[in-house]
Coordinates of C-alpha atoms in Angstrom, one line a residue:
M20 CA -5.7 -10.4 24.0
K21 CA -2.0 -11.1 24.0
Y22 CA 0.0 -8.6 21.9
I23 CA -3.0 -6.3 21.5
D24 CA -4.0 -4.6 24.8
E25 CA -0.5 -4.2 26.1
F26 CA 0.5 -2.4 22.9
R27 CA -2.3 0.1 23.3
D28 CA -1.4 1.3 26.8
G29 CA -2.0 5.0 26.9
E30 CA 0.3 5.7 29.8
L31 CA 3.2 3.8 28.2
A32 CA 2.5 5.8 25.0
K33 CA 2.8 9.0 26.9
Q34 CA 6.1 7.9 28.4
I35 CA 7.5 7.0 25.0
G36 CA 6.3 10.4 23.7
E37 CA 8.1 12.1 26.6
R38 CA 11.3 10.2 25.8
I39 CA 11.1 11.2 22.1
R40 CA 10.6 14.9 23.2
A41 CA 13.6 14.6 25.5
E42 CA 15.9 13.0 22.9
A43 CA 14.9 14.9 19.8
D44 CA 17.3 17.7 19.1
P45 CA 15.3 21.0 19.1
Q46 CA 17.8 22.5 16.7
R47 CA 16.9 20.1 13.9
S48 CA 13.9 18.6 12.2
Y49 CA 13.1 14.9 11.7
S50 CA 11.1 13.5 8.8
F51 CA 10.2 9.9 8.9
M52 CA 8.1 8.1 6.3
E53 CA 5.8 5.2 7.3
F54 CA 5.5 2.9 4.3
C55 CA 2.6 0.8 5.5
G56 CA -1.1 1.7 5.3
G57 CA -1.7 0.0 8.6
H58 CA 0.8 2.4 10.2
T59 CA -0.9 5.4 8.6
H60 CA -4.2 4.2 10.0
A61 CA -2.7 3.6 13.5
I62 CA -1.0 7.0 13.6
S63 CA -4.3 8.8 12.8
R64 CA -6.6 6.5 14.9
Y65 CA -4.6 6.7 18.1
G66 CA -3.4 10.3 17.9
V67 CA 0.3 9.4 17.7
L68 CA 1.1 12.8 16.1
E69 CA -0.2 14.6 19.2
L70 CA 2.4 12.9 21.3
L71 CA 5.3 13.9 19.1
P72 CA 7.3 17.2 19.3
S73 CA 6.7 19.7 16.5
N74 CA 10.0 19.0 14.9
V75 CA 9.3 15.3 14.3
R76 CA 7.2 14.9 11.2
M77 CA 5.6 11.7 9.9
V78 CA 5.3 11.5 6.1
H79 CA 2.7 9.2 4.6
G80 CA 4.2 6.9 1.9
P81 CA 2.7 4.7 -0.8
G82 CA 2.0 1.7 1.5
C83 CA -1.7 1.3 0.8
P84 CA -2.1 -1.3 -1.9
V85 CA -5.4 0.1 -3.2
C86 CA -4.1 3.6 -3.3
V87 CA -1.2 2.8 -5.6
L88 CA -3.3 0.9 -8.1
P89 CA -3.4 3.0 -11.4
I90 CA -6.7 3.7 -13.1
G91 CA -5.7 1.8 -16.2
R92 CA -5.5 -1.5 -14.3
I93 CA -9.0 -1.1 -12.9
D94 CA -10.2 -0.3 -16.4
L95 CA -8.9 -3.7 -17.5
A96 CA -10.9 -5.5 -14.8
I97 CA -14.1 -3.6 -15.6
R98 CA -13.7 -4.4 -19.3
L99 CA -13.4 -8.1 -18.5
A100 CA -16.8 -8.0 -16.6
L101 CA -18.7 -5.7 -19.0
E102 CA -17.3 -6.7 -22.4
R103 CA -16.0 -10.3 -21.9
D104 CA -18.8 -11.6 -19.6
A105 CA -16.2 -12.8 -17.0
I106 CA -16.9 -13.2 -13.4
V107 CA -14.4 -10.8 -11.8
C108 CA -13.5 -11.4 -8.1
T109 CA -11.5 -9.0 -6.0
Y110 CA -11.1 -7.6 -2.5
G111 CA -13.6 -5.2 -1.0
D112 CA -11.6 -2.0 -1.1
T113 CA -10.8 -2.5 -4.8
M114 CA -14.4 -2.3 -5.7
R115 CA -14.7 1.4 -4.9
V116 CA -11.5 2.8 -6.5
P117 CA -12.5 5.4 -9.2
A118 CA -11.7 4.4 -12.7
S119 CA -12.3 5.9 -16.2
D120 CA -15.7 7.3 -17.4
S121 CA -16.9 7.9 -13.8
L122 CA -16.9 4.1 -13.2
S123 CA -15.6 1.9 -10.5
L124 CA -15.9 -1.9 -10.1
I125 CA -18.9 -1.4 -7.9
K126 CA -20.6 0.9 -10.4
A127 CA -19.8 -1.5 -13.2
K128 CA -21.5 -4.2 -11.1
A129 CA -24.6 -2.0 -11.0
R130 CA -24.5 -1.8 -14.7
G131 CA -24.8 -5.6 -14.9
G132 CA -21.2 -6.8 -14.6
D133 CA -20.8 -10.0 -12.6
I134 CA -18.2 -8.6 -10.1
R135 CA -17.9 -10.2 -6.7
M136 CA -16.2 -9.3 -3.5
V137 CA -14.1 -12.0 -2.0
Y138 CA -11.9 -12.4 1.1
S139 CA -9.2 -14.4 -0.5
A140 CA -7.9 -16.0 -3.7
A141 CA -9.3 -19.3 -2.5
D142 CA -12.8 -17.8 -2.6
A143 CA -12.3 -17.0 -6.3
L144 CA -11.1 -20.6 -6.9
A145 CA -14.3 -21.8 -5.3
I146 CA -16.4 -19.6 -7.5
A147 CA -14.6 -21.0 -10.6
R148 CA -15.3 -24.6 -9.5
A149 CA -19.0 -23.7 -9.0
N150 CA -19.3 -22.0 -12.4
P151 CA -17.4 -24.3 -14.9
Q152 CA -19.2 -22.7 -17.8
R153 CA -18.0 -19.2 -17.0
E154 CA -14.6 -17.5 -17.1
V155 CA -13.6 -16.5 -13.5
V156 CA -10.9 -13.8 -13.1
F157 CA -9.3 -13.0 -9.8
F158 CA -8.2 -9.4 -9.8
A159 CA -5.1 -9.8 -7.6
I160 CA -3.7 -6.7 -5.9
G161 CA -1.4 -6.0 -3.0
F162 CA 2.2 -6.1 -1.7
E163 CA 4.2 -9.1 -0.7
T164 CA 1.7 -9.9 2.0
T165 CA -1.1 -11.0 -0.4
T166 CA 1.1 -12.4 -3.1
P167 CA 1.6 -16.0 -1.6
P168 CA -2.1 -16.8 -1.4
T169 CA -2.5 -15.8 -5.1
A170 CA 0.5 -18.0 -6.0
L171 CA -1.1 -20.9 -4.1
A172 CA -4.4 -20.4 -6.0
I173 CA -2.7 -20.4 -9.4
R174 CA -0.7 -23.6 -8.5
D175 CA -3.8 -25.3 -7.2
A176 CA -5.8 -24.3 -10.3
Q177 CA -3.0 -25.9 -12.5
R178 CA -3.0 -29.1 -10.4
E179 CA -6.8 -29.3 -10.6
G180 CA -6.9 -28.5 -14.3
L181 CA -9.3 -25.6 -13.6
A182 CA -9.4 -24.2 -17.1
N183 CA -11.9 -21.4 -16.5
F184 CA -9.8 -19.7 -13.8
S185 CA -7.2 -16.9 -14.4
V186 CA -5.6 -14.1 -12.5
L187 CA -5.2 -10.4 -13.5
C188 CA -2.0 -9.9 -11.6
C189 CA -1.2 -6.5 -10.1
H190 CA 1.0 -7.5 -7.2
V191 CA 3.7 -4.9 -6.4
L192 CA 6.9 -4.9 -4.4
T193 CA 7.9 -2.7 -1.5
P194 CA 11.7 -2.4 -1.9
S195 CA 11.4 -1.1 -5.4
A196 CA 9.0 1.6 -4.4
I197 CA 11.2 2.8 -1.6
T198 CA 14.1 3.1 -4.0
H199 CA 12.0 5.0 -6.4
I200 CA 11.0 7.5 -3.7
L201 CA 14.6 8.1 -2.8
E202 CA 15.4 8.8 -6.4
S203 CA 12.2 10.6 -7.3
P204 CA 12.1 13.9 -9.4
E205 CA 11.5 15.9 -6.3
V206 CA 14.7 14.5 -4.8
R207 CA 16.7 15.4 -7.9
Q208 CA 15.1 18.8 -8.2
F209 CA 15.9 19.9 -4.6
G210 CA 19.2 18.0 -4.4
T211 CA 18.4 16.2 -1.2
V212 CA 16.3 13.4 0.2
P213 CA 13.6 15.0 2.5
I214 CA 13.3 11.7 4.4
D215 CA 15.5 11.0 7.4
G216 CA 14.3 7.4 7.9
F217 CA 11.6 4.8 7.3
V218 CA 9.2 3.0 9.6
G219 CA 9.3 -0.4 7.8
P220 CA 6.1 -2.3 7.0
A221 CA 4.9 -5.0 9.3
H222 CA 3.1 -7.7 7.4
V223 CA 5.3 -7.3 4.3
S224 CA 8.4 -7.8 6.5
I225 CA 6.9 -11.0 8.0
V226 CA 7.1 -12.4 4.4
I227 CA 10.3 -10.9 3.0
G228 CA 12.2 -10.5 6.3
S229 CA 14.3 -7.6 7.4
A230 CA 17.3 -8.3 5.2
P231 CA 16.0 -6.6 2.0
Y232 CA 16.1 -3.2 3.7
D233 CA 19.8 -3.4 4.3
H234 CA 20.3 -1.8 0.9
F235 CA 18.6 1.4 1.8
A236 CA 20.5 1.8 5.0
E237 CA 23.8 1.2 3.2
E238 CA 23.2 2.9 -0.1
Y239 CA 21.2 5.9 0.9
R240 CA 22.3 6.3 4.5
K241 CA 18.7 6.0 5.7
P242 CA 17.8 4.1 8.9
V243 CA 14.9 1.7 8.7
V244 CA 13.0 0.4 11.8
I245 CA 10.4 -2.3 11.1
A246 CA 7.4 -1.8 13.4
G247 CA 4.2 -3.6 14.3
F248 CA 0.8 -2.1 13.8
E249 CA -0.1 -1.1 17.3
P250 CA 0.4 2.5 18.6
L251 CA 3.2 1.5 21.0
D252 CA 5.0 -0.3 18.1
V253 CA 4.9 2.9 16.0
M254 CA 5.9 5.1 19.0
Q255 CA 8.9 2.9 19.8
A256 CA 10.0 2.8 16.2
I257 CA 10.0 6.6 16.0
L258 CA 12.1 6.7 19.2
M259 CA 14.5 4.2 17.6
L260 CA 14.7 6.3 14.4
V261 CA 15.4 9.5 16.4
R262 CA 18.2 7.8 18.3
Q263 CA 19.8 6.6 15.0
V264 CA 19.6 10.0 13.4
N265 CA 21.1 11.6 16.5
R266 CA 24.0 9.2 16.3
G267 CA 24.4 9.6 12.5
A268 CA 23.7 5.9 12.1
A269 CA 21.9 4.2 9.3
H270 CA 21.0 0.6 10.2
V271 CA 18.0 -1.7 9.9
E272 CA 16.4 -2.4 13.3
N273 CA 13.5 -4.7 14.0
E274 CA 11.0 -3.5 16.6
F275 CA 8.5 -6.1 15.5
T276 CA 10.6 -9.0 16.8
R277 CA 7.5 -11.0 17.8
A278 CA 6.8 -11.6 14.2
V279 CA 9.6 -10.6 11.8
T280 CA 12.9 -12.4 11.3
P281 CA 15.9 -11.5 9.1
E282 CA 15.1 -14.2 6.5
G283 CA 11.3 -13.9 6.5
N284 CA 8.9 -16.7 5.5
L285 CA 11.1 -18.9 3.2
R286 CA 8.3 -21.2 2.2
A287 CA 6.1 -18.3 1.1
Q288 CA 9.0 -16.8 -0.8
A289 CA 9.7 -20.1 -2.6
L290 CA 6.1 -20.4 -3.7
V291 CA 6.0 -16.8 -5.0
S292 CA 9.3 -17.4 -6.9
E293 CA 7.8 -20.6 -8.5
V294 CA 4.7 -18.9 -9.9
F295 CA 5.8 -15.3 -10.5
E296 CA 8.7 -13.4 -12.0
L297 CA 9.6 -9.7 -12.2
R298 CA 7.9 -7.3 -14.6
P299 CA 10.4 -5.0 -16.3
S300 CA 8.2 -2.0 -15.4
F301 CA 4.9 -1.3 -13.8
E302 CA 2.9 1.9 -13.3
W303 CA 2.1 3.0 -9.8
R304 CA -0.4 5.7 -9.0
G305 CA 1.6 8.8 -7.9
L306 CA 5.0 7.3 -8.8
G307 CA 4.6 6.6 -12.5
E308 CA 6.5 3.7 -14.1
V309 CA 8.7 2.0 -11.6
P310 CA 11.3 -0.5 -12.9
Y311 CA 11.1 -4.1 -11.6
S312 CA 8.5 -3.1 -9.0
A313 CA 5.8 -5.7 -9.8
L314 CA 5.2 -9.3 -10.6
K315 CA 3.8 -11.2 -13.6
I316 CA 2.9 -14.9 -14.0
R317 CA 5.6 -17.2 -15.3
E318 CA 5.4 -18.9 -18.6
A319 CA 4.9 -22.3 -16.9
F320 CA 1.6 -20.9 -15.5
A321 CA 0.7 -18.8 -18.6
A322 CA -2.7 -20.6 -19.0
F323 CA -3.8 -18.8 -15.8
D324 CA -2.7 -15.3 -16.8
A325 CA -5.7 -13.2 -17.6
E326 CA -3.6 -10.7 -19.6
R327 CA -2.5 -13.4 -22.0
R328 CA -5.8 -15.3 -22.1
F329 CA -7.9 -12.2 -23.0
D330 CA -5.1 -10.5 -24.9
L331 CA -5.3 -7.4 -22.6
A332 CA -3.4 -4.3 -23.5
Y333 CA -2.7 -1.9 -20.7
Q334 CA -3.2 1.8 -21.3
S335 CA -2.1 4.5 -18.9
V336 CA -4.8 6.9 -17.7
P337 CA -4.0 10.2 -16.1
D338 CA -5.4 10.9 -12.6
N339 CA -8.1 13.4 -11.9
K340 CA -6.6 16.9 -12.1
A341 CA -8.4 18.1 -9.0
C342 CA -6.9 15.1 -6.9
E343 CA -3.6 15.4 -5.1
C344 CA -3.4 11.6 -4.4
G345 CA -0.2 11.2 -6.4
A346 CA 1.6 13.9 -4.5
I347 CA 0.3 12.5 -1.2
L348 CA 1.6 9.0 -2.1
R349 CA 5.0 10.5 -2.7
G350 CA 5.0 12.3 0.6
V351 CA 5.2 15.7 -1.1
K352 CA 1.7 16.8 0.2
K353 CA -0.6 16.1 3.1
P354 CA -4.3 15.2 2.7
T355 CA -5.4 18.7 3.8
D356 CA -3.3 20.2 1.0
C357 CA -5.9 18.9 -1.5
K358 CA -8.7 21.4 -2.4
I359 CA -11.4 18.7 -2.6
F360 CA -10.4 16.9 0.6
G361 CA -13.5 16.4 2.8
T362 CA -15.8 18.3 0.5
V363 CA -16.2 16.8 -2.9
C364 CA -13.9 13.8 -2.0
T365 CA -15.1 11.8 1.0
P366 CA -15.0 8.1 1.9
E367 CA -18.6 7.9 0.7
N368 CA -17.8 9.6 -2.6
P369 CA -14.0 9.0 -3.2
V370 CA -12.5 11.0 -6.1
G371 CA -9.0 9.6 -5.4
S372 CA -7.8 6.2 -4.3
C373 CA -6.3 7.5 -1.1
M374 CA -9.9 8.2 0.2
V375 CA -11.1 4.6 -0.5
S376 CA -9.3 2.3 1.9
S377 CA -9.2 2.8 5.6
E378 CA -5.4 2.5 5.2
G379 CA -5.3 5.4 2.7
A380 CA -3.8 8.6 4.1
C381 CA -6.9 10.7 3.1
A382 CA -9.4 8.3 4.5
A383 CA -7.5 7.9 7.8
H384 CA -7.1 11.6 8.2
Y385 CA -10.8 12.3 7.3
T386 CA -11.9 9.8 9.9
Y387 CA -9.6 10.6 12.7
G388 CA -7.7 13.8 12.1
R389 CA -9.5 16.3 10.0
F390 CA -10.9 18.4 12.9
R391 CA -7.5 18.7 14.6
D392 CA -5.4 20.9 12.3
I393 CA -6.3 22.8 9.1
P394 CA -9.8 23.9 8.3
I395 CA -11.3 22.2 5.3
V396 CA -11.2 24.4 2.2
A397 CA -14.3 24.1 0.0
A398 CA -13.8 23.2 -3.7
T399 CA -15.0 25.8 -6.2
A400 CA -17.8 24.9 -8.6
T401 CA -15.3 24.9 -11.5
E402 CA -13.0 22.2 -10.0
E403 CA -12.8 19.1 -12.2
V404 CA -13.9 16.1 -10.1
T405 CA -15.0 13.5 -12.6
P406 CA -12.2 11.0 -13.5

């Protein structure tokens, strides 16, 4: 298939790896953060790390939409199903994220909640049309990639007068999270930013374009290379970052030219702006409260805002003490630094959100990389593993 097979060529990957080894300065180290769950998955699945020199390190960032969803937001969706008798619709990965009281959406469904997996916001709209006597809530999560379809569903619901449809909006924004990482407590504590550059997200950048990343390059002197999802995309982006660091440059480069433009998808941006506005603050798992990092539904569409319709009050819930997901999302720790990784916490029985989605750092490493490096350390019987 065009744009697939040619970007998975093993021989070309080896050549790019050899070029990275030749150009990486052995007297220094390079730390690059990939900010996209798809990149994290590709790096683990295709063994990209094995082609890199030891002084080039990839740091997993908070680019998995399911992983950054805080427990308190999932609790709201569960309460709507169990206490308010609403039909709650959401994406498949969200169903398995651990919540409070040893629950998740899929476990709440087993307790009798009408919780349904959907592939799109349009599916939730269809369910609302088919069940006019029931409240139907779409639990909307994700970055800029999944936001336009949610906006379209809300606008369509308003035009149709679909009074039983609403959205629990948990859409978050990539640029704000990158800024927060660059100004995180670890950075202030150690006095330096332990990231030399960013592999910019693919699908997000198709929507927002490459221009929003100019700020990071200029303000923080950190190069950004936007890359596609295939292994050669990622390898080429790493080579481009190494070259920028060697030159002392800090620019935004676009490796994913077959899909990303500087301005992005203007029609999608206009639709999102019509329906949503910035939240003053939003809690991210692992990052805490991040200013202006998420969206809420505008007053003009307030009738379709589940938080207003059901008078929901968000309450922050601390993560499981045994889980290192927060530190992994900040890039401070690796999956194998977690004591319960691969033992108590597995994709079949996730304790933390990073083990739920295939784009999560822990799930990707468990599936593709756990036998390559550090032996799994068994958790002791006294470890707290119940959320």
